PDB file of C-alpha atoms in Angstrom:
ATOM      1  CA  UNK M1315     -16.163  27.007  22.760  1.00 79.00           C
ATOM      2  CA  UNK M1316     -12.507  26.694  23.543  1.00 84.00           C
ATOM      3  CA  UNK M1317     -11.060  22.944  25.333  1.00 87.00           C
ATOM      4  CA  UNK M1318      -7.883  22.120  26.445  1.00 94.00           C
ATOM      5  CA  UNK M1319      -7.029  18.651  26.386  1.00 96.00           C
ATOM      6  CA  UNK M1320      -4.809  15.653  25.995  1.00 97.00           C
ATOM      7  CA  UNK M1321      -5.030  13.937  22.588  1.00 97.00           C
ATOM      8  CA  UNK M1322      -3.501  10.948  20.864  1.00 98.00           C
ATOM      9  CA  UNK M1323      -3.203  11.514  17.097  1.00 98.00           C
ATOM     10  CA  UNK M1324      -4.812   8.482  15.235  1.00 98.00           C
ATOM     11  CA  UNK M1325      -5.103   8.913  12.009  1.00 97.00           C
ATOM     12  CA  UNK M1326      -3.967  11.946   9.295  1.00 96.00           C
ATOM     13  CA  UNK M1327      -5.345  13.034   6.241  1.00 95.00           C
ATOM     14  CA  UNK M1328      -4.069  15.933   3.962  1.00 91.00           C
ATOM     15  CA  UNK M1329      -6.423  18.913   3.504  1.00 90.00           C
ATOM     16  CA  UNK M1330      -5.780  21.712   1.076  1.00 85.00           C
ATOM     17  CA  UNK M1331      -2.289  22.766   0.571  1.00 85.00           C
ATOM     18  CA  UNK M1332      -1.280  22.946   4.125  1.00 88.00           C
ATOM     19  CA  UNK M1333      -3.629  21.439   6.614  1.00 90.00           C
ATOM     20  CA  UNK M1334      -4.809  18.455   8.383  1.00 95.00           C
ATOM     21  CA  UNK M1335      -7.875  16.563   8.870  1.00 96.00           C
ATOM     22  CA  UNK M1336      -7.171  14.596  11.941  1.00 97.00           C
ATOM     23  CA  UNK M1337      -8.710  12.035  14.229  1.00 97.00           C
ATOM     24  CA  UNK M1338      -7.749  12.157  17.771  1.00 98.00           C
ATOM     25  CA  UNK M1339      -8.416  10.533  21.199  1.00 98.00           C
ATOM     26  CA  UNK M1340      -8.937  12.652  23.686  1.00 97.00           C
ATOM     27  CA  UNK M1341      -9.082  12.683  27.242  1.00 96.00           C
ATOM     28  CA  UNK M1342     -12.181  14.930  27.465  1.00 94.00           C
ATOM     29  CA  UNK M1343     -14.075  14.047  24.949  1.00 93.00           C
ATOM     30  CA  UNK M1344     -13.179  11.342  23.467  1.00 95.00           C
ATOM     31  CA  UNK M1345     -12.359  10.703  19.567  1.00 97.00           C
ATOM     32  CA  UNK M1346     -12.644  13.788  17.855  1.00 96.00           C
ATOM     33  CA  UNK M1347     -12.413  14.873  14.138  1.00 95.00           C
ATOM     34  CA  UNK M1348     -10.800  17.781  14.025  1.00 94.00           C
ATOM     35  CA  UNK M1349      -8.930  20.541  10.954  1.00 94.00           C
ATOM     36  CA  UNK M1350      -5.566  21.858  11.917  1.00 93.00           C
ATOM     37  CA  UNK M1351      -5.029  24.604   9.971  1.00 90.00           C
ATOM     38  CA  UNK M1352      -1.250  25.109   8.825  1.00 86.00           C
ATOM     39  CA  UNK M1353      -0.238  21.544  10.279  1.00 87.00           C
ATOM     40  CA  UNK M1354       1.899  20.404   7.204  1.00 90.00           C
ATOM     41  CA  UNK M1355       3.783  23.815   6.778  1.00 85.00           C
ATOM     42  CA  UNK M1356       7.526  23.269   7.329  1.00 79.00           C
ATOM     43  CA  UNK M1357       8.302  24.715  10.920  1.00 75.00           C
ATOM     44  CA  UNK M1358       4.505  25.117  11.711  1.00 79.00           C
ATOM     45  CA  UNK M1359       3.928  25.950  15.467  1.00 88.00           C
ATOM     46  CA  UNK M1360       1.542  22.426  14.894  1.00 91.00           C
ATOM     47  CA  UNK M1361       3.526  20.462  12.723  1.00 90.00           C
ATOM     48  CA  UNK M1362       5.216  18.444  15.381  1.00 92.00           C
ATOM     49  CA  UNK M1363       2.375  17.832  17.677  1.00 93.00           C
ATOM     50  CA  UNK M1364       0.250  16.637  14.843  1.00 94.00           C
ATOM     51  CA  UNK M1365       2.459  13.665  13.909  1.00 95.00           C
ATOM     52  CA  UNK M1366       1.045  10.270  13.761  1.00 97.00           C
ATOM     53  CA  UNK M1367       0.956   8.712  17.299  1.00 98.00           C
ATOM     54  CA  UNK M1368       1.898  11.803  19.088  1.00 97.00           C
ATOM     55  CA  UNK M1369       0.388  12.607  22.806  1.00 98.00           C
ATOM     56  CA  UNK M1370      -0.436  16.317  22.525  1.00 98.00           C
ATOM     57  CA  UNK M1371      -1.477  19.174  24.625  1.00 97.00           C
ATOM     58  CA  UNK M1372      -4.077  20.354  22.663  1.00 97.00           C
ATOM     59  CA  UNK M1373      -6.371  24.019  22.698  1.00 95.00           C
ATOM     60  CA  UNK M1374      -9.337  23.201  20.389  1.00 94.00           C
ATOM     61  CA  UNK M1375     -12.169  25.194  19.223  1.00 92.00           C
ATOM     62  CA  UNK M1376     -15.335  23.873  18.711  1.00 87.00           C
ATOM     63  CA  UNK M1377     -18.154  25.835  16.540  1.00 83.00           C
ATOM     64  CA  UNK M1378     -21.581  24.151  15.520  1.00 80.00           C
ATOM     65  CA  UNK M1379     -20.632  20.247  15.573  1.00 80.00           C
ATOM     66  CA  UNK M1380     -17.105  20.935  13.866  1.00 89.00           C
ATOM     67  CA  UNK M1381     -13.325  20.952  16.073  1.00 93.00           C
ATOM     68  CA  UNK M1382     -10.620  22.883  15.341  1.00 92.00           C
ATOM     69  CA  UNK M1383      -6.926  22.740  16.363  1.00 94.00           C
ATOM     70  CA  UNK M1384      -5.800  25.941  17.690  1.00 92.00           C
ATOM     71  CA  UNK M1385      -2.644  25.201  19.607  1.00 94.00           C
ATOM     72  CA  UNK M1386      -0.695  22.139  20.414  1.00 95.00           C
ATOM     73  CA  UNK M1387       2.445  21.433  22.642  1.00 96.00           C
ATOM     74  CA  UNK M1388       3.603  17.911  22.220  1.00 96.00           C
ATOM     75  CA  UNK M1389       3.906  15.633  25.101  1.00 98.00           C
ATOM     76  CA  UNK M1390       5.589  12.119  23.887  1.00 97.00           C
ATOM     77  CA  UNK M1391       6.285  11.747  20.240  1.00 96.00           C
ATOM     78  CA  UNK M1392       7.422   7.890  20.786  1.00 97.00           C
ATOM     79  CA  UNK M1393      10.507   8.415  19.056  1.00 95.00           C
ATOM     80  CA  UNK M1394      11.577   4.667  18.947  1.00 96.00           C
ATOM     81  CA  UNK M1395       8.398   4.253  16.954  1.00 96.00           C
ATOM     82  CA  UNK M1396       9.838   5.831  13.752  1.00 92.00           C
ATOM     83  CA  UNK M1397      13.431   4.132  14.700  1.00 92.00           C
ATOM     84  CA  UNK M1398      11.967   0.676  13.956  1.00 93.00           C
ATOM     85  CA  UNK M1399       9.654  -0.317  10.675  1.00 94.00           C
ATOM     86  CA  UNK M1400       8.002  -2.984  12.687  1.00 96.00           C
ATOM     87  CA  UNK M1401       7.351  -1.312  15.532  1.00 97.00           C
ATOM     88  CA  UNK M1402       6.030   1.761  13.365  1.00 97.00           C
ATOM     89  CA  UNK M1403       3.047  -0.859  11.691  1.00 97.00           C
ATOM     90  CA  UNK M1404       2.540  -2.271  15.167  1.00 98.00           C
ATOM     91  CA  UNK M1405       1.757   1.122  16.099  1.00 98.00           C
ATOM     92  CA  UNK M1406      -0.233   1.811  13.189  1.00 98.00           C
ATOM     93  CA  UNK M1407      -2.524  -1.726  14.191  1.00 98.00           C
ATOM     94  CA  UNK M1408      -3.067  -0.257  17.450  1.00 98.00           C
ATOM     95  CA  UNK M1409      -4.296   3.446  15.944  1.00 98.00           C
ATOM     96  CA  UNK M1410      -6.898   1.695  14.001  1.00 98.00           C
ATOM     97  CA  UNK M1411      -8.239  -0.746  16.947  1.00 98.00           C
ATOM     98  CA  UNK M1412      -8.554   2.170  19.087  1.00 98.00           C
ATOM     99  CA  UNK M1413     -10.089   4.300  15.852  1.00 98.00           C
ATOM    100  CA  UNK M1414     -12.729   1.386  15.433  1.00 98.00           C
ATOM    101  CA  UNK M1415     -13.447   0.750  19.074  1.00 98.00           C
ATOM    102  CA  UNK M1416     -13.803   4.315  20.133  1.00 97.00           C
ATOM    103  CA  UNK M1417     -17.052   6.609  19.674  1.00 93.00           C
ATOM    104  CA  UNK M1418     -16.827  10.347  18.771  1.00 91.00           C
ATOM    105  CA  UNK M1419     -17.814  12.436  22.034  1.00 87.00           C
ATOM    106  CA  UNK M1420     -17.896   9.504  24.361  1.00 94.00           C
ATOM    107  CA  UNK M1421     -14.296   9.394  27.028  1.00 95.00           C
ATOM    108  CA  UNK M1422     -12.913   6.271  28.365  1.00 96.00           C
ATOM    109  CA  UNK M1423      -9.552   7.157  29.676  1.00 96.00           C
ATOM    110  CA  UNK M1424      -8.874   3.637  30.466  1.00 97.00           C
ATOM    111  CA  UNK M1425      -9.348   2.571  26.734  1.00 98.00           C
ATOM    112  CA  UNK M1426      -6.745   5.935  25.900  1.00 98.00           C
ATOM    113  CA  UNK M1427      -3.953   5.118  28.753  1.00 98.00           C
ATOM    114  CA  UNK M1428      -3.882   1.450  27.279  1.00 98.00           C
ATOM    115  CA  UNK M1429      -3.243   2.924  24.107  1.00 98.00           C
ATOM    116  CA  UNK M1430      -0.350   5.239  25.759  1.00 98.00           C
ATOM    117  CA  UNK M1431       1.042   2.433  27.595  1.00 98.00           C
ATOM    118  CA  UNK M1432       1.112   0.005  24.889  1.00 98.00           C
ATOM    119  CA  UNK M1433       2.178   2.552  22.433  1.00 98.00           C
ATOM    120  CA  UNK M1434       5.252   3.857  25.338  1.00 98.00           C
ATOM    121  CA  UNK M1435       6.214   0.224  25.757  1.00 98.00           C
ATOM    122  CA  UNK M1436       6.550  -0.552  22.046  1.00 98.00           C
ATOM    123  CA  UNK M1437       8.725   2.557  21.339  1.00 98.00           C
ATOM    124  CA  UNK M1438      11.012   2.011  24.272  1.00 97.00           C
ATOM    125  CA  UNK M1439      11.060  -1.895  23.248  1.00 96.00           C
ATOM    126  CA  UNK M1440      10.145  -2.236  27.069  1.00 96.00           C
ATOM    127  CA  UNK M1441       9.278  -6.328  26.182  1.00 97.00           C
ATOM    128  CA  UNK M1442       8.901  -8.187  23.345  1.00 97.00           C
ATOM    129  CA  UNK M1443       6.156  -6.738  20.625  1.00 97.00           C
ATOM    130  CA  UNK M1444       4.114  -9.958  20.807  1.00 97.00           C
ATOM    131  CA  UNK M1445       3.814  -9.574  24.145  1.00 98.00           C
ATOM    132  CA  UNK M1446       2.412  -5.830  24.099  1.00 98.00           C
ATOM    133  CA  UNK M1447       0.304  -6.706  21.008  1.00 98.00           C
ATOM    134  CA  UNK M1448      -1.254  -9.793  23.098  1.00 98.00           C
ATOM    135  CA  UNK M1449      -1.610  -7.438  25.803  1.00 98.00           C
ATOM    136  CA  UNK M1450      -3.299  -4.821  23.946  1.00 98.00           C
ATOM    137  CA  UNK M1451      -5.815  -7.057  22.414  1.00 98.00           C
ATOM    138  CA  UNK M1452      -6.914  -8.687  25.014  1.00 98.00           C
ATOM    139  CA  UNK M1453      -7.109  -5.722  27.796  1.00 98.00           C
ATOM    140  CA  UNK M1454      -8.691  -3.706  25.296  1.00 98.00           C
ATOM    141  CA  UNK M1455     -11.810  -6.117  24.562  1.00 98.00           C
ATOM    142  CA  UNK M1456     -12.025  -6.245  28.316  1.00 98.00           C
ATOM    143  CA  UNK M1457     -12.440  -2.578  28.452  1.00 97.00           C
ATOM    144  CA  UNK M1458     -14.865  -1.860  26.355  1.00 98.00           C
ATOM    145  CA  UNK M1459     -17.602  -4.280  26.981  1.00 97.00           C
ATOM    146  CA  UNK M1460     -15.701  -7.806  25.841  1.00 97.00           C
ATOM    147  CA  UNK M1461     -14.526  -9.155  28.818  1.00 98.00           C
ATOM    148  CA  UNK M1462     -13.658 -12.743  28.428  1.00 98.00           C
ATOM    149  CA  UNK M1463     -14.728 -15.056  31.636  1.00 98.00           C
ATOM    150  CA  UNK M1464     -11.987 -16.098  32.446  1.00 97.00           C
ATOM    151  CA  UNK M1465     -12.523 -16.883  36.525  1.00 95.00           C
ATOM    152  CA  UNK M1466     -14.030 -20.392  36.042  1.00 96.00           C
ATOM    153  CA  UNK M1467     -14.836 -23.138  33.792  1.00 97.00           C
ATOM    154  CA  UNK M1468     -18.263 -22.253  31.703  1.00 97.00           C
ATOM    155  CA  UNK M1469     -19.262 -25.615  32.589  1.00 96.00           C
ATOM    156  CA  UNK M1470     -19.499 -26.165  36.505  1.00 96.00           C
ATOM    157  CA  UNK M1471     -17.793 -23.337  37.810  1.00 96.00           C
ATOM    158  CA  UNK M1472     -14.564 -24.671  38.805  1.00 95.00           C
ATOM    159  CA  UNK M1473     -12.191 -21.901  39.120  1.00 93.00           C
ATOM    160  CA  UNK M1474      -9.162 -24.230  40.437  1.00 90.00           C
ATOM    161  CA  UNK M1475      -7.976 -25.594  36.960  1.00 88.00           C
ATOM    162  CA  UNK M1476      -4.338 -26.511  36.136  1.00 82.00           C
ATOM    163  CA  UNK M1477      -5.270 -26.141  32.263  1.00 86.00           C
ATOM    164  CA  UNK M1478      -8.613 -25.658  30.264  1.00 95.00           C
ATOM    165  CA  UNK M1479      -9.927 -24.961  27.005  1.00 97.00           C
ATOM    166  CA  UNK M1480     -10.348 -21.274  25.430  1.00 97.00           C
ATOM    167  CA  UNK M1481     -13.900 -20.715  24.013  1.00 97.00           C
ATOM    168  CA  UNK M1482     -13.129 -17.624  21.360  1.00 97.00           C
ATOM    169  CA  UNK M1483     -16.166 -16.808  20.380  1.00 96.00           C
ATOM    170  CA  UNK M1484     -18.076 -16.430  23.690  1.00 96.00           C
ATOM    171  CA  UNK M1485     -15.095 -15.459  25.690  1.00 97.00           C
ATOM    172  CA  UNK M1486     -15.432 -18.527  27.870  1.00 98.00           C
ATOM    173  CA  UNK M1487     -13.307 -21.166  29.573  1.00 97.00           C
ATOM    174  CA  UNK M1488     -14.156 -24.966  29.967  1.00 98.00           C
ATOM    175  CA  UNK M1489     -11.936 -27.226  32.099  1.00 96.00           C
ATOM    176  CA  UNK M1490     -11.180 -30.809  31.188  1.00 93.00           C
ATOM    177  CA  UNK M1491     -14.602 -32.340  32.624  1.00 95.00           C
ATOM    178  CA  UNK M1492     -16.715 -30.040  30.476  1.00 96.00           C
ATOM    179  CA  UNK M1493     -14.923 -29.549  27.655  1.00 94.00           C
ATOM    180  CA  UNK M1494     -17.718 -31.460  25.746  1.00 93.00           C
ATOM    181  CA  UNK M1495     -20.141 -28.773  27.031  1.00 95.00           C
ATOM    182  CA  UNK M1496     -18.400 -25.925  24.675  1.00 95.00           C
ATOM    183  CA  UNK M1497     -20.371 -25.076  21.554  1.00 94.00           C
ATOM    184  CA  UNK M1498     -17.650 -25.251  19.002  1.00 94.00           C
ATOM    185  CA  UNK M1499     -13.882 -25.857  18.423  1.00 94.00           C
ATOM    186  CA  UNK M1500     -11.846 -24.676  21.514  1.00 96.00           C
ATOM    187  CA  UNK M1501      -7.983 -24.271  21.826  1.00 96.00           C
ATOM    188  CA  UNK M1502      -6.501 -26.248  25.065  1.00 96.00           C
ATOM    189  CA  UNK M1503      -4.754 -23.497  26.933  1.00 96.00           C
ATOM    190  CA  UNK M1504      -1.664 -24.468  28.842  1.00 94.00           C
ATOM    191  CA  UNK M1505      -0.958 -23.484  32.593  1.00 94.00           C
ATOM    192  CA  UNK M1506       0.717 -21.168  32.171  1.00 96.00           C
ATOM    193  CA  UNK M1507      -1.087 -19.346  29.065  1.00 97.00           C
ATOM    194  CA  UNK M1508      -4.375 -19.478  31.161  1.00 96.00           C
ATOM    195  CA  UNK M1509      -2.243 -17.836  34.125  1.00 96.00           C
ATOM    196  CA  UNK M1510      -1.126 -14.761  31.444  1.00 97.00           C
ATOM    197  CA  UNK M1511      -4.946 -14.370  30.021  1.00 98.00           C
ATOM    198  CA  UNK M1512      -6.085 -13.885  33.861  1.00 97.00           C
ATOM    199  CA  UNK M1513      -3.184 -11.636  34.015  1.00 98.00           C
ATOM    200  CA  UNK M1514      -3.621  -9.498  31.400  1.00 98.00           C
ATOM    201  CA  UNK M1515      -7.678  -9.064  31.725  1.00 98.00           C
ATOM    202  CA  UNK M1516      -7.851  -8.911  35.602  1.00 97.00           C
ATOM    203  CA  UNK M1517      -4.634  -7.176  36.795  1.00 97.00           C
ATOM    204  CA  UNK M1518      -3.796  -3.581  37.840  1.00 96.00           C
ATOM    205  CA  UNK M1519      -3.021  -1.374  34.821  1.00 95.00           C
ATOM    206  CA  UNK M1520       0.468  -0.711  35.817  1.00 93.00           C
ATOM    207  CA  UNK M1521       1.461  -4.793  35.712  1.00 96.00           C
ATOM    208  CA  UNK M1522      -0.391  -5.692  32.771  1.00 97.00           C
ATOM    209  CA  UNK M1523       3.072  -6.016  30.591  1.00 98.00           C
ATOM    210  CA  UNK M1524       5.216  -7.942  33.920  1.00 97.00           C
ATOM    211  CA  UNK M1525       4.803 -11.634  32.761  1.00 97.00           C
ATOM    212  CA  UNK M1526       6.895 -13.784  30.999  1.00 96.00           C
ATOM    213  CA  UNK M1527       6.708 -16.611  28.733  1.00 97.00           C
ATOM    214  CA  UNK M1528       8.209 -19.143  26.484  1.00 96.00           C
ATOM    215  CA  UNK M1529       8.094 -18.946  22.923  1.00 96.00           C
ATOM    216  CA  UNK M1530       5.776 -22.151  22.130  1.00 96.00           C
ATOM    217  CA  UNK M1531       3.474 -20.431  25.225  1.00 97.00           C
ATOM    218  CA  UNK M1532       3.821 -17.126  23.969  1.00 98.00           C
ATOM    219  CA  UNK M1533       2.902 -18.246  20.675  1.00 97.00           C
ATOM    220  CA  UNK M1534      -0.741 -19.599  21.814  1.00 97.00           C
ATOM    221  CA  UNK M1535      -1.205 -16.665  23.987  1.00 98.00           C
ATOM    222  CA  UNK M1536      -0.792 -14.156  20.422  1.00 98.00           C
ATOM    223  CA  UNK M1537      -3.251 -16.402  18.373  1.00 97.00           C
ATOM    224  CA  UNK M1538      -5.804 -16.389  20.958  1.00 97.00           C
ATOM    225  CA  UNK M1539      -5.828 -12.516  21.767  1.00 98.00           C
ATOM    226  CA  UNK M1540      -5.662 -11.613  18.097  1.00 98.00           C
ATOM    227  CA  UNK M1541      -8.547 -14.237  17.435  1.00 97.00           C
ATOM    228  CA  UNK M1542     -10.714 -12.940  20.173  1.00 98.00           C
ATOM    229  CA  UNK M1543     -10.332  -9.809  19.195  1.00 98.00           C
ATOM    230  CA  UNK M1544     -10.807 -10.406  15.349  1.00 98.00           C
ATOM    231  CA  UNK M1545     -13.896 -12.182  16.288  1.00 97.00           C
ATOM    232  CA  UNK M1546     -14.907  -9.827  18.613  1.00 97.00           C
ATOM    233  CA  UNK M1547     -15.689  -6.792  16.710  1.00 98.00           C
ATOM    234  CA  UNK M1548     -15.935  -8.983  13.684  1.00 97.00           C
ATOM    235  CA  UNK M1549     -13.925  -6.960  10.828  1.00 97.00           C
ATOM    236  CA  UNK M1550     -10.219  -7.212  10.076  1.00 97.00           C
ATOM    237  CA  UNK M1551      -7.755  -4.904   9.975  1.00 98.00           C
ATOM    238  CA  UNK M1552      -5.265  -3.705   6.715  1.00 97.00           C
ATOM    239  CA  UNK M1553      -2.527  -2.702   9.173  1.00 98.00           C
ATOM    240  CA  UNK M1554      -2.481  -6.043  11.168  1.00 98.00           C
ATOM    241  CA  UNK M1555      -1.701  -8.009   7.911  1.00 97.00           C
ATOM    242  CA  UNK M1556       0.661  -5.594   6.681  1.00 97.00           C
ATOM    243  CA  UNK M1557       2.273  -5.725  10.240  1.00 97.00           C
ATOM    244  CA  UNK M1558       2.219  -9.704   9.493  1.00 96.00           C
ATOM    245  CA  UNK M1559       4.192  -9.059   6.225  1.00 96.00           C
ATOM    246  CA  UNK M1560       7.003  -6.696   7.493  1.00 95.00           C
ATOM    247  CA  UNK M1561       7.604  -8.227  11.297  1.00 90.00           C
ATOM    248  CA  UNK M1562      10.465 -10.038  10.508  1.00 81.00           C
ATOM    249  CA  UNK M1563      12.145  -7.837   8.040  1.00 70.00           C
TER     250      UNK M1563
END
């Protein structure tokens, strides 16, 4: 069976002399694992459109459970990526996020345009990478089955709160009167760090990157994405600390 398809390259492994093993998000059908014969040959018809965090065109072949790359034309290599050591780990944090949260044969475009936008506004350095890493996180979770509540306080409803306190691991909000209530140890979220979580989890997907904030705000809003997210799907990731060790070289 032959499919033609959009695909995100994930992850690479070397196979043989001159091939790849590669896992890809696709648009059809989801993440795949899939051989590309040929793919590390120098001037390969697939050697371009198999790089790391390249948006392909892709022809595959499938044949009793296992894919094959036939063709490829690439689409977006995300050039500024591989201009940028930084941005290149960032990038490499978000490929194995969207490797753990995705399921082989099962779609979710929404879950592989975040990936694209995040990905396209990281190599074009569109805002600041904290801000598209936030972004990511916390979208992400909300996509596939993590949504944080963020309309009103856990408590007594109230949705019309200046400030409240972030709940991590139950995704919920408390405002001042029923902060008591929460379970455990909550961070107090400032105005306008509750304003960019609502943002970011309830807004179109086009204007999930058009906020602003300051840097003690933006700070808050980075540790509670990433610790939502850790806890979450409750692993951690080698690439996020080894994005933590080169961000600021």
């Amino acid at each position: 069976m032959f499919e033609t398809t959009r695909g995100l390259v994930l992850r690479s492994v070397r196979y043989k002399e001159s091939d790849k093993i590669l896992t890809v998000l696709t648009e059809s059908e989801g993440k795949l694992t899939l051989r590309a014969r040929g793919a590390l040959r120098k001037g390969g018809k697939l050697a371009a459109a198999t790089e790391l965090y390249t948006l392909s065109e892709m022809t595959l072949f499938s044949n009793r459970g296992r894919w094959q790359l036939n063709e490829a034309q690439t689409i977006e290599q995300f050039i500024g990526l591989r201009e940028n050591f930084s941005s290149l780990a960032l990038a490499a944090y978000f490929a194995e996020v969207l490797d753990t949260v995705s399921e082989e044969g099962a779609p979710d475009p929404a879950v592989l345009q975040l990936g694209l936008n995040s990905l396209y506004a990281l190599s074009r350095e569109l805002v600041s990478p904290r801000l598209i890493k936030a972004v990511f996180e916390l979208r992400l979770m909300a996509i596939t089955g993590y949504e944080p509540d963020l309309s009103g306080c856990a408590g007594c409803g109230r949705q019309d709160m200046a400030s409240a306190a972030f709940y991590a691991p139950e995704g919920a909000i408390f405002c001042p009167d029923c902060m008591h209530e929460a379970p455990g140890a909550v961070t107090h979220l400032t105005p306008e760090v509750l304003q960019a979580m609502r943002h970011i989890v309830y807004s179109a997907p086009k204007k999930i990157f058009s906020f602003t904030l300051p840097d003690a705000a933006m700070s808050q809003l980075a540790a509670c994405a990433e610790q939502y997210l850790l806890l979450q799907l409750e692993r951690g990731f080698s690439s996020l600390d080894y994005w933590k060790k080169v961000k600021d070289l």
